[in-house]
Amino acid sequence: MVSRFDARDVPGFKLLFSLAVMYGLMSFVVHSVIYTKFIKPLGIDAPLDRFSEARAVEHVRILSHDIGNRQEGRPGLRAAAEYIKAQLERMKERAGSNIRIEIEENVVSGSFAMLFLGHGISFAYRNLTNILMRISSIDSKHSDPSVLVNAHFDTTLGSPGAADCGSCVASLLEIARLIIDSGWVPPRPIILLFNGAEESFLLGANGFMRTHKWRDSIGAFINVEATGTGGLDVVCQSGPGSWPSYVYAQSAIYPMANSAAQDIFPVIPGDTDYRMFSQDYGSIPGLDIIFLFGGYHYHASSDTVDRLLPGSMQARGDNLYSTVRAFAESSKLKNDHERESLGDAHDYNDEQAVFFDYLTWFMIFYSRRIALVLHSIPIAIFLIMPFLLRMMNYGLYCCFATFYDFVKGMILHATGIMLAIIFPVIFSILRLLFSSYGMNWFANPYLAFLMFTPISLIGLLIPRTVFRVLPLSQDVSILKTSKEALSDEARFWGAFGFYALLTLAYLLAGFTGGFLTFFASASMLLAWISFYPSINFCGHQSVRSTVFYVIPLIPCLTHSVYFGGALVQFFIEKIGMMGSLPPPYGFYIPDIVIAATVGIATGWSVGPLISVCGNWLARSTILQFLLHLGVIAWALSSQFFPYSTDAPKRVILQHSFLTAGISKTAVAIQKASLKHV
């Protein structure tokens, strides 16, 4: 049955389309940010005192195209080591007399055991090659606290490794050149470690940390990695303590860091050299900085130099150089002996701080101690607000009735958020029951948003549609206020309380991602302060007063689109690496994961608006429009093949050799490649 369209629906559709335009502009800005389109790469003729992406790309071209096949046991790895060493020797020749350059080819052997994905693994290795460069002042000593920057030059089998991690090695080579040509003499030594064996379970870093004479001098480190061909170069891990992230926050030109990534990273099935420096063989303060996007080509034959995203290496280089300088100039840089003597009295043992960048424009940083106070404020406001609103004029009973209504509003908002996740999941399952292709969105991520966002919005609005007026515990006759006004008040404070409660839950759980919900609750408070007086001028049932609520929320909503959109895009690119899951349910898993992620992002990005804007949007005609939009997107998506040249299907071929004998050892050799299907 189709609902009739009447004049009361017009303001709702106007608001819906206005919000669509607003979110479209936000998405455009966010897309340009996460793919570094706003950064202009410097050319090959850039000033010598600036990092140049073009100069770095030339190194990537030689490593990935001219040399290639940089795997242990293959000639390409040895050729890469010789190329890196030759470049460093060339730089040493033109260094000034006030700077000392030491270059070493370090051959390492050893054995160790590690826990990876819950499994104990033992390794033995022999004659692996690392290349090192130490840049210091002429009067420095080997015991002076130093800054280590690490990048690996080996690749996985079958991959040219332009991004992973030719781009990392090239960045370090350009940083070395920049230090020497700029005339800057580091007050503390800078050690560049060109690591020859990372892909084979971090062997090169292990060899350095176990055997090298410079290991005890390291006071801070930066590990540079890539899980894609560019985009945001995010600080995914930081520690021990808050000092490394604080230095980054103060020095990065284009800050790309998010403490919430540290909550997510431990559940990702992978690891980096970061663990060798900060956990397994030392407690060195450091940063793990990783290219996030372009993941279609990660560990694949298409990881070539032409796939590198323009601007990404420029942003990485500018950030890396400024951060290295900041570490080297910091009075808190201590070697291993000094850190041990300071013990718990030093900042290295502080708990993790809370930090996040705002669209790479600036970075907000505050300590765990400040977070304990700051993140507790929203829940305190939620608890005392009923008493502030009612105590003076209506007494204690009315206060508790108001609080009860606020709790009802919280429950309804939480229900909407859950339905915003559940509805797209159900929709994705229903779609696959009638479709021969899953993952239609894989090569065209915008299809995921077109299919699942309208359905997620329906789930978000359903509680408002069912309960147009919240069942009240307050006595309307005593308060002399309309049910609609009291209902809207309870919905707003209920939504505020929901984000405040989540913020407190993050805090108590020891996570650092609570800033997301804290930002939402703080912005909602500002929006309410703007909205409430406007009711007296524009009226309670006026779209104009709603505008006064929306405008103060724009910074928060933009950040939510930034974080949520990046999360969805990251999952879409990485989900192609899951492999074939067991039928019959494996066919549904990728679509369910992406549908749920889009639902979470939608709840994050739109949820703060619903308590006020839902008054106009929760109409049957609008819900039907959103449903039709989702179905049309579903129909259109069926015309798209899941894979393309830019987003190919990943095919893994495996051949096992079984050897009989006393040990009865089974050895598996794997080869990965990409095929356009």
XYZ file of C-alpha atoms in Angstrom:
677
model
C 0.000 0.000 0.000
C 1.440 3.386 -1.022
C 1.091 6.300 1.359
C -0.304 9.497 0.027
C 2.011 12.399 -0.484
C 0.730 15.544 1.258
C 1.922 19.056 2.008
C 3.428 18.006 5.357
C 5.921 15.797 3.519
C 7.392 18.685 1.535
C 9.566 20.117 4.361
C 10.838 16.602 5.106
C 11.934 16.013 1.510
C 13.515 19.469 1.341
C 15.498 18.698 4.479
C 16.431 15.235 3.166
C 17.777 16.619 -0.109
C 19.594 19.458 1.718
C 21.274 16.911 3.965
C 22.132 14.782 0.917
C 23.878 17.778 -0.664
C 25.689 18.517 2.608
C 26.906 14.936 2.976
C 27.850 14.881 -0.707
C 30.118 17.900 -0.204
C 31.574 16.320 2.924
C 32.258 13.099 1.027
C 33.983 15.024 -1.761
C 36.292 16.728 0.747
C 36.946 13.450 2.574
C 37.740 11.587 -0.664
C 40.294 14.213 -1.639
C 41.857 13.987 1.819
C 42.153 10.216 2.182
C 43.673 9.934 -1.297
C 45.990 12.949 -0.711
C 44.610 14.793 -3.741
C 45.135 18.125 -1.975
C 48.909 17.640 -1.753
C 51.023 18.793 -4.687
C 54.017 16.497 -5.258
C 57.340 18.265 -5.785
C 59.162 17.553 -9.034
C 62.604 16.243 -9.818
C 63.978 19.811 -9.872
C 62.603 20.753 -6.450
C 64.916 22.666 -4.084
C 67.510 20.441 -2.451
C 66.282 21.402 1.020
C 62.815 19.946 0.306
C 61.628 16.367 0.102
C 60.732 15.542 -3.514
C 58.248 12.828 -4.408
C 59.542 12.705 -7.975
C 63.085 11.984 -6.803
C 61.807 9.256 -4.480
C 59.694 7.700 -7.222
C 62.806 7.251 -9.345
C 64.219 5.000 -6.624
C 60.943 3.059 -6.550
C 61.102 2.619 -10.320
C 64.585 1.123 -10.169
C 63.812 -1.166 -7.222
C 60.482 -2.475 -8.521
C 60.931 -2.328 -12.314
C 64.639 -2.475 -13.147
C 65.589 -4.861 -10.321
C 62.375 -6.605 -9.198
C 62.054 -10.054 -7.565
C 63.403 -8.926 -4.205
C 62.815 -12.146 -2.277
C 65.246 -14.023 -0.070
C 67.400 -16.357 -2.155
C 66.825 -14.479 -5.428
C 69.375 -12.225 -7.179
C 67.033 -9.233 -7.046
C 67.361 -8.929 -3.281
C 71.152 -8.775 -3.509
C 70.937 -6.259 -6.375
C 68.594 -4.082 -4.293
C 71.035 -4.128 -1.357
C 73.886 -3.103 -3.664
C 71.792 -0.303 -5.185
C 70.855 1.088 -1.765
C 74.438 0.929 -0.556
C 75.720 2.631 -3.720
C 73.220 5.482 -3.274
C 74.298 5.956 0.332
C 77.996 5.933 -0.611
C 77.298 8.601 -3.221
C 75.649 10.777 -0.567
C 78.567 10.249 1.810
C 80.986 11.628 -0.786
C 79.260 15.022 -0.853
C 78.615 15.328 2.897
C 80.121 18.339 4.656
C 83.075 18.176 7.007
C 80.878 18.840 10.048
C 78.848 15.663 9.618
C 79.836 12.018 10.069
C 78.431 9.319 7.787
C 78.804 5.629 8.627
C 77.544 2.962 6.219
C 77.436 -0.734 7.017
C 76.358 -3.906 5.311
C 75.216 -6.019 8.233
C 74.875 -9.799 7.685
C 72.776 -11.417 10.418
C 72.038 -14.969 11.510
C 70.035 -16.299 14.423
C 66.902 -18.002 15.683
C 63.881 -17.037 17.777
C 60.324 -18.000 18.649
C 57.275 -15.763 18.412
C 53.530 -15.870 18.953
C 51.629 -14.993 15.760
C 47.811 -15.101 15.508
C 47.696 -17.286 18.595
C 50.211 -19.833 17.247
C 53.751 -20.386 18.453
C 56.260 -20.286 15.573
C 60.014 -20.897 15.667
C 62.469 -19.511 13.114
C 66.089 -19.983 12.198
C 67.825 -17.777 9.626
C 71.309 -17.341 8.218
C 73.192 -14.677 6.251
C 70.397 -12.121 5.834
C 71.520 -8.670 4.700
C 70.637 -5.314 6.255
C 72.064 -2.002 5.051
C 72.593 0.739 7.640
C 73.466 4.402 7.536
C 74.282 6.480 10.624
C 74.260 10.265 10.250
C 75.659 12.247 13.175
C 77.719 15.265 14.133
C 81.471 14.940 13.914
C 81.882 14.790 17.709
C 79.092 12.295 18.458
C 79.660 9.017 20.294
C 78.194 5.595 19.590
C 76.452 5.651 22.984
C 74.615 8.895 22.191
C 70.817 8.423 22.042
C 69.800 7.985 18.409
C 66.693 7.907 16.220
C 66.090 4.786 14.120
C 64.047 4.831 10.913
C 63.282 1.382 9.483
C 62.017 0.220 6.072
C 62.303 -3.179 4.392
C 63.451 -3.681 0.805
C 62.360 -7.310 0.351
C 58.965 -8.209 -1.178
C 56.531 -11.098 -1.207
C 56.793 -13.737 -3.912
C 55.338 -12.550 -7.219
C 55.142 -8.871 -6.273
C 57.364 -6.061 -7.646
C 56.834 -4.331 -4.285
C 56.639 -0.750 -5.509
C 54.507 0.385 -2.583
C 55.340 -2.459 -0.177
C 57.927 -1.432 0.453
C 59.908 0.177 -2.354
C 58.123 3.413 -1.494
C 59.376 3.117 2.104
C 62.991 2.543 1.043
C 62.782 5.402 -1.463
C 61.429 7.709 1.253
C 64.395 6.872 3.485
C 66.872 7.449 0.650
C 65.334 10.851 -0.036
C 65.369 11.657 3.707
C 69.087 10.774 3.843
C 69.763 13.010 0.845
C 67.688 15.796 2.381
C 69.601 15.721 5.671
C 72.936 15.882 3.884
C 72.016 18.469 1.223
C 70.062 20.754 3.575
C 73.095 21.312 5.782
C 71.223 20.288 8.949
C 73.530 18.570 11.427
C 71.464 16.261 13.647
C 72.054 17.012 17.355
C 71.537 13.277 17.950
C 72.484 10.500 15.511
C 69.999 9.329 12.869
C 70.175 5.609 11.972
C 68.513 4.476 8.741
C 67.921 0.721 8.669
C 67.260 -0.740 5.220
C 65.866 -4.076 6.322
C 66.452 -7.067 4.029
C 63.954 -9.569 5.467
C 60.601 -8.329 6.787
C 58.153 -10.322 4.691
C 59.584 -13.592 6.061
C 58.289 -12.900 9.570
C 60.387 -9.878 10.560
C 63.743 -11.659 10.414
C 65.847 -8.639 9.419
C 64.634 -6.506 12.329
C 65.181 -9.414 14.691
C 68.764 -9.790 13.477
C 69.450 -6.086 13.976
C 67.961 -5.981 17.481
C 69.801 -9.111 18.613
C 73.255 -8.463 17.211
C 74.022 -4.890 16.160
C 76.265 -2.595 18.199
C 73.951 0.416 17.703
C 70.833 -1.239 19.099
C 71.306 -0.025 22.695
C 71.724 3.579 21.576
C 68.255 3.827 20.017
C 66.043 6.292 21.890
C 63.132 6.372 19.445
C 62.183 4.712 16.194
C 59.843 5.106 13.246
C 58.801 2.034 11.287
C 57.576 2.833 7.771
C 55.245 0.346 6.104
C 52.614 -0.006 3.388
C 49.418 -2.011 3.155
C 48.469 -0.328 -0.103
C 49.779 2.024 -2.762
C 49.248 5.319 -0.943
C 46.590 7.525 0.542
C 46.607 8.276 4.230
C 49.943 7.408 5.873
C 48.466 6.677 9.281
C 50.145 6.193 12.650
C 48.595 2.807 13.439
C 50.655 2.008 16.536
C 52.457 4.227 19.014
C 54.280 3.559 22.246
C 55.305 2.519 24.749
C 53.833 5.567 26.451
C 52.489 8.785 25.012
C 55.710 10.565 24.090
C 56.073 9.278 20.480
C 52.546 10.309 19.500
C 53.034 13.670 21.234
C 56.181 14.360 19.195
C 54.315 13.400 16.025
C 51.352 15.623 16.933
C 53.656 18.605 17.391
C 55.793 18.092 14.295
C 53.819 16.436 11.457
C 53.078 18.727 8.506
C 50.042 16.687 7.449
C 49.109 14.795 10.646
C 47.548 11.405 9.904
C 47.134 9.681 13.231
C 44.276 8.160 15.132
C 44.503 6.478 18.514
C 41.414 4.427 17.609
C 43.637 2.614 15.090
C 45.518 1.181 18.066
C 42.262 -0.381 19.273
C 41.694 -1.962 15.844
C 45.233 -3.008 14.854
C 45.605 -5.928 17.339
C 42.651 -7.765 15.729
C 44.062 -7.441 12.183
C 45.765 -10.688 11.058
C 49.174 -9.212 10.380
C 52.204 -7.619 11.977
C 55.101 -5.267 11.280
C 58.660 -4.679 12.463
C 57.178 -2.382 15.103
C 56.794 -5.357 17.433
C 60.517 -6.186 17.250
C 61.566 -2.687 18.325
C 58.876 -1.858 20.893
C 57.796 -5.218 22.289
C 59.806 -8.381 21.613
C 63.408 -7.156 21.848
C 63.179 -3.803 23.554
C 60.776 -1.208 24.883
C 61.870 1.527 22.526
C 59.326 4.368 22.098
C 58.246 4.565 18.486
C 55.683 4.927 15.724
C 54.305 2.498 13.162
C 53.304 4.515 10.080
C 51.485 2.724 7.257
C 50.039 3.560 3.824
C 46.397 2.467 4.139
C 44.751 2.688 0.730
C 45.214 1.169 -2.705
C 44.974 -2.204 -0.981
C 43.763 -3.950 -4.133
C 47.432 -4.274 -5.122
C 48.931 -5.174 -1.746
C 51.235 -8.233 -1.985
C 50.234 -8.646 -5.616
C 51.786 -8.604 -9.068
C 50.087 -5.266 -9.772
C 52.022 -3.429 -7.026
C 53.871 -1.402 -9.642
C 55.221 2.139 -9.673
C 52.363 3.463 -11.816
C 49.896 2.436 -9.090
C 51.402 4.781 -6.495
C 48.876 7.462 -5.529
C 50.238 10.955 -6.332
C 50.868 13.119 -3.285
C 51.122 10.202 -0.875
C 54.901 9.952 -0.856
C 55.181 13.732 -0.654
C 53.017 13.781 2.472
C 54.953 10.842 3.930
C 58.311 12.481 3.244
C 57.358 15.867 4.691
C 55.912 14.232 7.813
C 58.825 11.827 8.206
C 61.517 14.474 7.924
C 59.848 16.851 10.399
C 59.170 14.020 12.873
C 62.739 12.681 12.673
C 64.032 16.182 13.376
C 61.660 16.568 16.314
C 62.785 13.258 17.844
C 66.467 14.124 17.355
C 66.020 17.543 18.978
C 63.927 16.311 21.916
C 65.461 16.419 25.387
C 63.498 13.255 26.237
C 65.448 11.108 23.796
C 67.256 8.507 25.931
C 69.283 5.427 25.115
C 68.500 2.009 26.551
C 70.620 2.436 29.691
C 69.111 5.856 30.475
C 65.568 4.542 30.022
C 66.220 1.667 32.429
C 67.660 3.999 35.071
C 64.669 6.362 34.821
C 62.160 3.489 35.070
C 58.603 4.415 36.061
C 59.496 8.042 36.701
C 59.793 8.766 32.980
C 57.141 9.523 30.375
C 57.920 6.280 28.547
C 55.700 4.425 31.005
C 52.713 6.768 30.748
C 49.453 5.222 29.646
C 48.352 5.664 26.045
C 47.186 9.145 25.106
C 44.164 10.074 23.027
C 44.916 11.704 19.682
C 43.318 12.184 16.291
C 43.780 14.334 13.237
C 41.047 16.454 11.735
C 41.178 15.790 7.994
C 45.012 16.042 8.201
C 44.603 19.812 8.820
C 45.582 19.686 12.484
C 45.866 17.193 15.314
C 44.250 17.055 18.745
C 46.247 15.367 21.494
C 45.564 14.917 25.199
C 46.882 12.561 27.830
C 45.077 9.637 29.397
C 44.754 11.590 32.641
C 42.974 14.438 30.879
C 40.770 11.903 29.075
C 39.693 10.465 32.434
C 38.250 13.860 33.333
C 37.172 15.065 29.891
C 35.409 11.870 28.800
C 33.512 11.679 32.091
C 31.907 15.101 31.636
C 29.171 14.065 29.108
C 27.781 11.307 31.346
C 27.849 13.704 34.314
C 25.876 16.271 32.287
C 23.367 13.597 31.277
C 22.833 12.549 34.900
C 22.392 16.051 36.329
C 20.419 17.576 33.440
C 16.947 16.411 34.657
C 17.612 18.098 37.998
C 18.817 21.317 36.361
C 15.708 21.425 34.162
C 13.058 20.527 36.760
C 14.339 20.753 40.350
C 13.840 24.444 41.004
C 10.237 24.663 39.739
C 8.730 21.188 39.841
C 10.395 19.159 42.580
C 12.218 15.869 42.929
C 9.474 13.575 41.593
C 9.371 15.461 38.304
C 13.188 15.231 38.085
C 13.112 11.452 38.278
C 10.225 11.286 35.783
C 12.274 13.440 33.398
C 15.340 11.216 33.883
C 13.184 8.164 33.147
C 12.064 9.779 29.884
C 15.669 10.539 29.011
C 16.527 6.870 29.519
C 13.629 5.929 27.216
C 15.052 8.309 24.621
C 18.469 6.674 25.026
C 17.011 3.204 24.516
C 15.144 4.307 21.386
C 18.265 5.960 19.949
C 20.339 2.849 20.688
C 17.622 0.778 18.979
C 17.866 3.004 15.914
C 21.647 2.626 15.785
C 21.360 -1.167 16.034
C 18.669 -1.269 13.331
C 20.900 0.933 11.149
C 23.382 -1.970 11.227
C 20.911 -4.883 11.162
C 18.747 -3.657 8.262
C 21.629 -3.434 5.705
C 22.800 -6.895 6.795
C 19.328 -8.354 6.182
C 19.104 -6.458 2.889
C 22.489 -7.847 1.773
C 21.364 -11.416 2.486
C 18.067 -10.942 0.625
C 19.922 -9.426 -2.331
C 22.232 -12.428 -2.608
C 19.285 -14.836 -2.593
C 18.309 -13.387 -5.991
C 21.757 -12.471 -7.356
C 24.427 -14.612 -8.968
C 27.231 -12.222 -7.954
C 28.368 -11.207 -4.514
C 30.730 -8.320 -3.801
C 29.457 -6.222 -6.710
C 30.799 -3.216 -4.827
C 34.401 -4.517 -4.747
C 35.614 -2.666 -7.846
C 33.110 0.192 -7.358
C 32.953 1.072 -3.638
C 30.324 3.776 -4.187
C 27.841 0.949 -4.895
C 28.158 -0.181 -1.272
C 27.097 3.268 -0.094
C 24.262 3.496 -2.644
C 22.889 0.079 -1.679
C 23.273 0.073 2.069
C 23.112 3.717 3.237
C 19.388 4.282 2.365
C 18.462 1.012 4.092
C 20.577 1.973 7.100
C 18.751 5.314 7.301
C 15.431 3.456 7.372
C 16.639 1.485 10.386
C 17.798 4.691 12.046
C 14.378 6.328 11.547
C 12.139 3.365 12.414
C 12.001 4.058 16.193
C 11.040 7.666 15.468
C 8.345 6.484 13.058
C 6.879 3.957 15.492
C 6.951 6.375 18.434
C 6.234 9.745 16.896
C 5.538 10.955 20.426
C 7.646 9.300 23.097
C 5.562 7.616 25.842
C 6.104 10.097 28.673
C 6.432 9.581 32.407
C 6.099 13.315 33.055
C 2.810 15.054 33.822
C 2.114 17.359 30.883
C -0.490 19.362 32.801
C 2.006 20.291 35.515
C 4.782 21.283 33.099
C 2.348 23.140 30.807
C 4.346 22.001 27.774
C 3.165 20.039 24.746
C 3.815 16.302 24.519
C 5.686 16.874 21.277
C 8.122 19.339 22.889
C 8.745 17.058 25.876
C 9.159 14.090 23.560
C 11.730 15.913 21.427
C 13.578 17.017 24.562
C 13.725 13.425 25.827
C 14.894 12.175 22.435
C 17.705 14.707 22.280
C 19.003 14.061 25.790
C 18.542 10.336 25.259
C 20.735 10.472 22.141
C 23.221 12.640 24.035
C 23.233 10.110 26.864
C 23.833 7.258 24.400
C 27.054 8.852 23.115
C 28.048 9.864 26.654
C 27.590 6.271 27.850
C 29.645 4.905 24.937
C 32.392 7.413 25.746
C 32.466 6.193 29.348
C 32.472 2.547 28.202
C 35.509 3.201 25.967
C 37.249 4.867 28.876
C 36.595 2.058 31.360
C 37.622 -0.583 28.801
C 41.033 1.084 28.435
C 40.561 1.941 24.738
C 41.616 5.260 23.237
C 38.914 5.610 20.575
C 36.414 7.266 22.909
C 37.120 10.637 21.315
C 34.740 9.652 18.491
C 31.678 9.546 20.739
C 32.994 12.346 22.961
C 33.245 14.608 19.898
C 29.651 13.671 18.999
C 28.256 14.390 22.472
C 30.177 17.674 22.820
C 28.993 18.821 19.380
C 25.391 17.868 20.185
C 25.565 20.022 23.308
C 26.730 23.018 21.260
C 24.025 22.314 18.688
C 21.335 22.239 21.398
C 22.577 25.560 22.800
C 22.161 26.993 19.300
C 18.842 25.251 18.623
C 16.954 25.906 21.865
C 16.813 29.741 21.638
C 15.854 29.535 17.949
C 12.580 27.820 18.903
C 11.335 31.088 20.448
C 11.879 32.926 17.150
C 11.144 30.286 14.525
C 8.769 27.978 16.366
C 9.149 24.380 17.497
C 7.802 22.891 14.272
C 10.008 24.969 11.971
C 12.667 23.742 9.565
C 14.534 26.993 10.176
C 15.088 26.130 13.818
C 16.396 22.733 12.675
C 19.053 24.542 10.628
C 20.320 26.159 13.837
C 20.813 22.647 15.186
C 22.535 21.244 12.094
C 25.119 23.985 11.511
C 27.099 23.531 14.782
C 27.205 19.778 14.087
C 28.900 20.112 10.680
C 32.513 19.842 11.990
C 31.641 16.697 13.946
C 29.673 15.141 11.093
C 32.513 15.852 8.649
C 34.959 14.066 10.927
C 32.517 11.153 11.270
C 32.294 10.887 7.466
C 36.113 11.034 7.343
C 36.588 8.236 9.863
C 33.614 6.109 8.767
C 34.294 6.502 5.051
C 37.955 5.591 5.473
C 36.958 2.529 7.508
C 34.515 1.300 4.842
C 37.003 1.889 2.015
C 39.761 0.073 3.934
C 37.507 -2.948 4.542
C 36.351 -3.056 0.913
C 39.923 -3.085 -0.395
C 41.090 -5.693 2.117
C 38.108 -8.036 1.895
C 39.411 -9.399 -1.411
C 42.225 -11.001 0.586
C 39.836 -13.146 2.649
C 39.910 -15.944 0.114
C 37.071 -18.290 -0.680
C 34.982 -19.030 2.391
C 33.238 -22.395 2.842
C 29.818 -22.678 1.169
C 26.951 -22.189 1.592
C 27.397 -19.381 4.134
C 30.775 -18.165 2.898
C 29.054 -16.594 -0.119
C 27.257 -14.158 2.205
C 30.082 -13.180 4.572
C 31.809 -10.398 2.536
C 28.513 -8.611 1.802
C 27.426 -8.935 5.429
C 30.709 -7.458 6.661
C 30.522 -4.464 4.317
C 26.793 -3.933 4.957
C 27.417 -3.872 8.708
C 30.392 -1.512 8.301
C 28.357 0.894 6.164
C 25.618 0.695 8.810
C 28.100 1.592 11.549
C 29.470 4.489 9.485
C 25.933 5.740 8.784
C 24.980 5.559 12.459
C 28.139 7.486 13.336
C 27.655 10.112 10.649
C 23.889 10.683 10.826
C 22.925 9.570 14.340
C 23.545 12.940 16.062
C 21.041 14.579 13.689
C 18.148 12.186 14.227
C 16.974 13.459 17.609
C 15.953 16.783 15.993
C 15.852 16.170 12.231
C 13.946 12.911 12.726
C 10.852 15.028 13.370
C 10.847 15.828 9.640
C 12.462 12.712 8.181
C 10.505 9.966 9.968
C 7.569 9.974 7.572
C 6.232 6.969 5.707
C 6.689 8.631 2.300
C 10.369 9.333 3.029
C 10.935 5.778 4.271
C 9.341 4.431 1.094
C 11.526 6.740 -0.984
C 14.661 5.451 0.784
C 13.525 1.844 0.292
C 12.935 2.421 -3.419
C 16.347 4.085 -3.647
C 18.000 1.041 -2.064
C 16.149 -1.363 -4.366
C 17.121 0.679 -7.451
C 20.760 0.641 -6.304
C 20.417 -3.120 -5.792
C 19.126 -3.528 -9.353
C 21.870 -1.329 -10.779
C 24.583 -3.128 -8.830
C 23.597 -6.434 -10.425
C 24.866 -5.024 -13.728
C 28.399 -4.631 -12.340
C 30.953 -7.417 -12.361
C 32.759 -7.599 -8.991
C 36.268 -7.293 -10.459
C 38.107 -4.995 -12.840
C 41.624 -4.221 -14.008
C 42.056 -1.735 -11.164
C 40.467 -4.088 -8.622
C 41.348 -7.594 -9.804
C 40.478 -10.920 -8.241
C 43.214 -12.406 -6.122
C 44.092 -16.008 -6.978
C 46.400 -18.020 -4.728
C 48.140 -21.106 -6.092
C 49.678 -23.520 -3.621
C 51.925 -26.482 -4.202
C 52.977 -28.699 -1.300
C 56.026 -30.959 -1.161
C 55.833 -33.716 1.445
C 59.074 -35.314 2.609
C 59.176 -38.614 4.457
C 61.725 -39.253 7.138
C 62.331 -39.152 10.834
C 60.986 -35.618 11.236
C 58.079 -36.193 8.798
C 58.226 -32.523 7.953
C 55.707 -30.985 5.563
C 56.770 -27.928 3.640
C 54.336 -25.707 1.716
C 55.433 -23.247 -0.935
C 52.898 -20.615 -1.933
C 52.733 -18.323 -4.888
C 50.247 -15.439 -5.124
C 49.176 -13.638 -8.269
C 46.364 -11.445 -9.535
C 44.051 -12.366 -12.354
C 41.281 -10.352 -13.962
C 38.316 -12.731 -14.012
